[in-house]
XYZ file of C-alpha atoms in Angstrom:
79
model
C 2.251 -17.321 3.622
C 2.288 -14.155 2.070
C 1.192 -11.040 3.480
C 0.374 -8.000 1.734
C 0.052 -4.261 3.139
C -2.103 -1.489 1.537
C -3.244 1.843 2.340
C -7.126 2.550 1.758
C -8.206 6.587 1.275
C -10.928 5.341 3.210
C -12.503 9.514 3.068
C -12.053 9.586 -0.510
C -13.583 5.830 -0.838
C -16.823 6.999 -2.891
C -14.652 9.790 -5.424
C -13.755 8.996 -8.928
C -10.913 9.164 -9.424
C -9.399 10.915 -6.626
C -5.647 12.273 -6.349
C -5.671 12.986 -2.569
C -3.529 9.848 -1.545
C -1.274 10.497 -4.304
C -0.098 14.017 -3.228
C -0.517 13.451 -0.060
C 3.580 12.683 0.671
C 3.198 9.707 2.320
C 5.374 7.053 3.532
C 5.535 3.463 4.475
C 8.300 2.502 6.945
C 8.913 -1.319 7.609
C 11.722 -3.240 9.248
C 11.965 -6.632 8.309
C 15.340 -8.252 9.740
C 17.998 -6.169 10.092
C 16.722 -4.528 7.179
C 14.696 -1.197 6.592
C 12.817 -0.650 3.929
C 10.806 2.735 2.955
C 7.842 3.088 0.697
C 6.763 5.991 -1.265
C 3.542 7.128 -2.191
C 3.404 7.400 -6.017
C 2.193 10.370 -7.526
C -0.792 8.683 -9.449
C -4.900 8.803 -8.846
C -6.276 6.014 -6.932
C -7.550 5.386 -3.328
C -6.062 2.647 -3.010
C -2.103 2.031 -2.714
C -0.872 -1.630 -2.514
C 2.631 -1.063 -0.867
C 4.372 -4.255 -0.726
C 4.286 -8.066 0.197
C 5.824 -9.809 2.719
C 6.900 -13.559 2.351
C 9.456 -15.797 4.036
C 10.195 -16.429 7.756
C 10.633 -14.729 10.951
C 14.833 -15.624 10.210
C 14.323 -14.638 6.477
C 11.780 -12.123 5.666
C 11.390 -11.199 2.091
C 9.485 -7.638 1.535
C 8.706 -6.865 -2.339
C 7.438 -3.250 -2.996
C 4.451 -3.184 -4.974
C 4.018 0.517 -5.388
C 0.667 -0.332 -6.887
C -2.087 2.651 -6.858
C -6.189 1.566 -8.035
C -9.563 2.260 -7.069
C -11.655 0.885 -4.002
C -14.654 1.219 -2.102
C -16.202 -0.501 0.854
C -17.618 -3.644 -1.016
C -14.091 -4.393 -3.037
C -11.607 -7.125 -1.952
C -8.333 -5.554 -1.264
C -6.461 -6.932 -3.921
């Protein structure tokens, strides 16, 4: 299957638009194989930030960075 990893401003989950998760710096870290691979926050409104996808095997894992940023509150689907 394919897996996907986001981070939700889950405080900031009612403001619009919001900046906080965009300045706030942070960082994704994943190791996938023998393979690390580290995400940046962009600099963009949104409390929502779709960091990447993970596909393949346990022998093969494929990560693609997303580096998507949107809007979400409680009742949306993560897309």
């Amino acid at each position: 299957g394919v897996y996907r990893f986001s981070v939700h401003d889950f405080t900031n989950r009612a403001s619009s638009p919001t900046s906080e998760l965009g300045r706030s710096g942070a960082t994704v870290q994943v190791i996938a194989g023998a393979r690390t691979h580290t995400f940046h926050v962009p600099v963009q409104p949104g409390n929502l930030w779709t960091v990447f996808e993970l596909s393949g095997d346990i022998a093969n894992p494929v990560v693609t960075e997303r580096g998507e940023m949107g809007m979400a509150d409680d009742y949306d689907a993560i897309p």
